[in-house]
Amino acid sequence: MRQLSLADRGQSLSLNKIVDDGPLPTCLGVARLGSLQTAGSTFTVWMQLRGSAWVESKEGRFRLRQREWIAFEKESRPMIQAGRDGLCIGLSLTPEALRALGELVDSSLYAGRGSMSRGEARVALRLWRDALASGQPAQALRPVLLHLASLQHGMATGVQRCPGRSRVRKRQVFGRMQRARLYLEGNSHRVVRIGELAELTNFSSWYLSKTFQSLYEESPQSLSARLRLERAADLLRDTDMMIGEVAAASGFDNCCSFARAFRARYGQSASGFRQSAGTLPPNSAKPSVASRK
């Protein structure tokens, strides 16, 4: 039985190609420019322990930095590409494993992203190694699943605020809202239509907007606008792109609308923000435009 799939030193792996060979591996890893395409039949969680990685999924594109985690529902099929010095570990969880977690702690795992402390990252690595060393990682998942649930402990309040007569229904609604939020985060380079989120969650546009606003205290449109401006701020700080290029890469139709929105958000112009942020000096090595979506 395959226990681990590790893509290291530029190696590229696809779990879709080993589905017919037997059970999918539970423990996953990518390191040093390796890339791994996950299968669409399992829930996956990834934890960045060193360096950074890029993640491409049905929900969009994400940059995973050191001590950040990200989780995807099945059918998301995330592809993880580690940076030059990156190390990212993951778990591929079957519906049975998720149900077992629910029985353990009356909770579940949800799509989303967050950060870990140094201590939490060390514990995650130790438990991941323990599950792998057991020879039967599927049976040794309890400690690591409990740790992952603890990383998402703040989501319990969100579940309670979701509409639904039963705990199961509330969890279902919250899970779909989390996927919609993740989709907005993964598409911060453009304007996302409400219809896209409604299709993604199988809710009506009205129900989606009302529930999203109640849960996150921010409408999908407001969150999308904020994420696009935060993306623009990152580009201004970390790249040498021209202001017009930053505006286009952040989903704005023209520089005027971008300038107004940016000043309203940050209290200064984009060029002033770049200067005050202390960007890289002229002629120094900077990330290329092609490396940013």
XYZ file of C-alpha atoms in Angstrom:
293
model
C 0.000 0.000 0.000
C 1.356 3.425 -0.937
C 1.708 5.507 2.222
C 3.472 8.648 0.991
C 3.638 10.653 -2.203
C 6.545 13.093 -2.110
C 7.538 15.366 -4.992
C 11.053 16.679 -4.386
C 13.822 18.432 -6.341
C 11.727 19.410 -9.351
C 9.823 16.124 -9.550
C 6.227 16.301 -10.754
C 3.620 13.802 -9.544
C -0.098 13.344 -10.196
C -2.257 11.304 -7.830
C -4.841 10.933 -10.587
C -2.437 8.522 -12.295
C -2.267 6.117 -9.344
C -5.975 5.868 -8.546
C -6.244 2.567 -10.414
C -3.230 1.111 -8.602
C -4.923 0.946 -5.202
C -5.786 3.252 -2.269
C -4.568 6.831 -2.481
C -1.707 7.821 -0.139
C -2.707 9.569 3.064
C 0.522 11.542 3.604
C 1.671 14.018 0.940
C 4.642 16.315 0.538
C 6.267 18.730 -1.891
C 9.728 20.249 -1.569
C 12.366 22.185 -3.516
C 10.510 22.996 -6.764
C 8.564 19.738 -6.697
C 4.897 19.731 -7.722
C 2.021 17.428 -6.879
C -1.457 17.258 -8.427
C -3.978 15.803 -5.976
C -6.945 13.603 -6.833
C -10.495 14.902 -6.750
C -11.949 12.277 -4.425
C -10.479 13.433 -1.102
C -10.378 16.439 1.207
C -6.806 17.789 1.336
C -4.977 19.922 3.889
C -1.566 21.497 3.249
C 0.817 23.064 5.762
C 3.805 25.156 4.688
C 6.731 24.456 6.999
C 9.551 26.220 5.144
C 9.798 28.701 2.297
C 6.725 29.198 0.150
C 4.573 27.442 -2.431
C 1.999 28.261 -5.088
C -1.333 26.452 -5.111
C -3.625 26.144 -8.142
C -7.125 24.775 -7.545
C -10.711 25.029 -8.691
C -11.045 27.925 -6.237
C -8.195 29.903 -7.790
C -4.517 30.582 -7.167
C -2.888 31.060 -3.776
C 0.540 31.762 -2.385
C 1.287 29.698 0.699
C 3.886 31.234 3.004
C 5.806 29.725 5.901
C 3.547 28.454 8.725
C 0.356 28.920 6.741
C -2.175 26.171 6.057
C -4.854 25.751 3.425
C -7.625 23.170 3.082
C -9.695 22.142 0.066
C -12.920 20.208 -0.386
C -12.880 17.199 -2.671
C -13.211 18.020 -6.384
C -10.971 21.053 -5.863
C -7.956 19.100 -7.208
C -5.254 21.468 -5.893
C -1.826 21.381 -7.508
C 1.014 22.363 -5.148
C 4.276 23.827 -6.498
C 6.986 24.280 -3.869
C 9.421 27.174 -4.004
C 13.164 26.692 -4.358
C 13.621 26.145 -0.614
C 10.023 25.247 0.142
C 8.701 22.324 2.176
C 4.971 21.679 2.351
C 3.328 18.639 3.941
C -0.229 17.507 3.414
C -2.910 14.959 4.156
C -5.408 13.362 1.805
C -8.539 12.561 3.806
C -11.366 10.281 2.751
C -15.006 10.959 3.710
C -14.651 8.140 6.259
C -11.744 9.929 7.960
C -13.735 13.157 8.179
C -16.727 11.341 9.645
C -14.450 9.732 12.229
C -13.197 13.186 13.208
C -16.780 14.386 13.655
C -17.437 11.496 16.003
C -14.293 12.309 17.988
C -14.793 16.010 18.632
C -18.257 16.843 17.289
C -16.583 18.943 14.640
C -15.334 18.762 11.084
C -12.703 20.233 8.776
C -13.603 22.974 6.341
C -12.141 24.600 3.291
C -10.210 27.730 4.151
C -6.805 29.036 5.071
C -5.005 30.313 8.130
C -1.680 30.533 9.952
C 0.145 28.525 12.602
C 2.507 29.448 15.398
C 5.978 27.920 15.430
C 4.846 25.468 18.074
C 1.759 24.435 16.102
C 3.881 23.900 12.994
C 6.318 21.690 14.916
C 3.448 19.625 16.336
C 1.915 19.247 12.873
C 5.190 17.921 11.465
C 5.702 15.486 14.358
C 2.163 14.082 14.099
C 2.442 13.816 10.305
C 5.676 11.849 10.707
C 4.119 9.647 13.387
C 1.197 8.794 11.103
C 3.594 7.915 8.288
C 5.954 5.900 10.518
C 3.074 3.820 11.854
C 2.909 1.938 8.560
C -0.847 2.429 8.588
C -1.349 6.187 8.382
C -5.080 5.857 7.787
C -5.397 4.206 11.219
C -2.998 6.624 12.918
C -4.712 9.838 11.868
C -6.525 10.594 15.115
C -3.832 12.830 16.696
C -3.117 14.797 13.526
C -6.836 15.204 12.771
C -7.398 16.558 16.270
C -4.521 18.984 15.731
C -5.986 20.168 12.427
C -9.355 20.637 14.102
C -7.656 22.782 16.749
C -6.198 25.002 14.003
C -9.771 25.614 12.820
C -11.247 26.061 16.302
C -12.257 29.631 15.536
C -14.655 28.392 12.877
C -16.980 26.839 15.474
C -18.542 30.243 16.131
C -19.208 30.624 12.421
C -21.006 27.280 12.298
C -23.327 28.399 15.100
C -24.205 31.583 13.212
C -25.252 29.735 10.064
C -28.965 29.145 9.344
C -30.310 25.636 9.796
C -32.398 23.626 12.232
C -29.795 20.942 12.814
C -26.070 20.898 13.529
C -25.530 18.924 10.338
C -27.309 21.561 8.237
C -25.357 24.388 9.868
C -22.100 22.619 9.082
C -23.171 22.111 5.492
C -24.027 25.781 5.037
C -20.797 26.897 6.716
C -18.733 24.575 4.530
C -20.229 26.068 1.388
C -19.713 29.623 2.644
C -16.075 28.819 3.381
C -15.623 27.536 -0.144
C -17.127 30.767 -1.507
C -14.760 32.819 0.649
C -11.790 30.754 -0.507
C -12.878 31.312 -4.106
C -12.844 35.072 -3.562
C -9.361 34.855 -2.039
C -8.120 32.757 -4.948
C -9.455 35.211 -7.527
C -8.239 38.507 -6.106
C -6.956 39.466 -9.569
C -10.485 40.106 -10.923
C -14.068 40.998 -10.073
C -16.024 37.891 -9.055
C -19.724 37.815 -9.924
C -22.297 36.707 -7.344
C -23.573 34.208 -9.897
C -20.215 32.409 -9.824
C -20.397 31.993 -6.061
C -24.019 30.881 -6.254
C -23.101 28.198 -8.778
C -20.134 27.108 -6.676
C -22.233 26.691 -3.525
C -25.524 25.564 -5.111
C -27.333 28.389 -3.319
C -29.424 31.138 -4.857
C -27.701 34.494 -5.268
C -30.081 36.025 -2.711
C -29.493 33.322 -0.094
C -25.744 33.383 -0.680
C -25.452 37.159 -0.287
C -27.641 37.253 2.824
C -25.892 34.352 4.556
C -22.396 35.548 3.612
C -23.090 39.027 5.008
C -24.516 37.595 8.227
C -21.624 35.169 8.707
C -18.627 37.350 7.823
C -20.142 40.795 8.477
C -19.031 41.752 4.980
C -20.735 41.265 1.637
C -19.073 39.172 -1.080
C -18.657 42.316 -3.179
C -16.992 44.211 -0.328
C -14.652 41.337 0.447
C -13.729 41.003 -3.229
C -12.913 44.721 -3.447
C -10.830 44.593 -0.252
C -8.890 41.537 -1.415
C -8.149 43.174 -4.767
C -6.811 46.271 -3.060
C -4.699 44.160 -0.690
C -3.331 42.365 -3.738
C -2.514 45.712 -5.307
C -0.685 46.774 -2.144
C 1.376 43.564 -2.239
C 2.291 44.164 -5.880
C 3.294 47.750 -5.182
C 5.470 46.653 -2.279
C 7.015 43.510 -3.770
C 7.369 44.175 -7.513
C 8.449 46.935 -9.894
C 5.224 46.831 -11.925
C 3.944 50.177 -13.158
C 0.860 51.619 -11.447
C -1.302 50.889 -14.485
C -0.084 47.297 -14.548
C -0.891 46.903 -10.854
C -4.394 48.257 -11.454
C -5.019 45.816 -14.319
C -3.551 42.892 -12.356
C -5.947 43.695 -9.503
C -9.085 43.687 -11.624
C -9.602 47.431 -12.160
C -10.797 48.665 -15.544
C -8.835 51.897 -15.456
C -6.291 53.809 -13.421
C -8.779 56.428 -12.247
C -11.101 53.961 -10.529
C -8.091 52.209 -9.046
C -6.601 55.472 -7.759
C -9.869 56.468 -6.040
C -10.382 53.047 -4.457
C -6.756 52.771 -3.320
C -6.723 56.219 -1.715
C -10.021 55.507 0.043
C -8.592 52.270 1.432
C -5.038 53.307 2.377
C -5.308 57.072 2.750
C -2.623 57.816 0.147
C -1.891 57.372 -3.529
C -0.475 54.165 -4.935
C 2.845 55.859 -5.721
C 2.978 57.321 -2.219
C 2.283 53.896 -0.741
C 5.111 52.395 -2.773
C 7.550 55.012 -1.555
C 6.520 54.730 2.084
C 6.623 50.920 1.924
C 10.329 51.060 1.077
C 10.293 48.955 -2.060
C 13.400 47.416 -3.546
C 15.988 49.920 -4.804
C 16.490 50.477 -8.542
C 18.309 47.757 -10.514
C 17.896 45.201 -7.703
C 16.443 41.757 -8.338
C 12.654 41.811 -8.157
C 9.897 39.296 -8.829
C 8.890 39.248 -12.468
C 5.390 40.170 -13.573
C 4.961 36.664 -14.945
C 5.411 35.201 -11.471
C 2.332 36.990 -10.169
C -1.140 36.181 -11.450
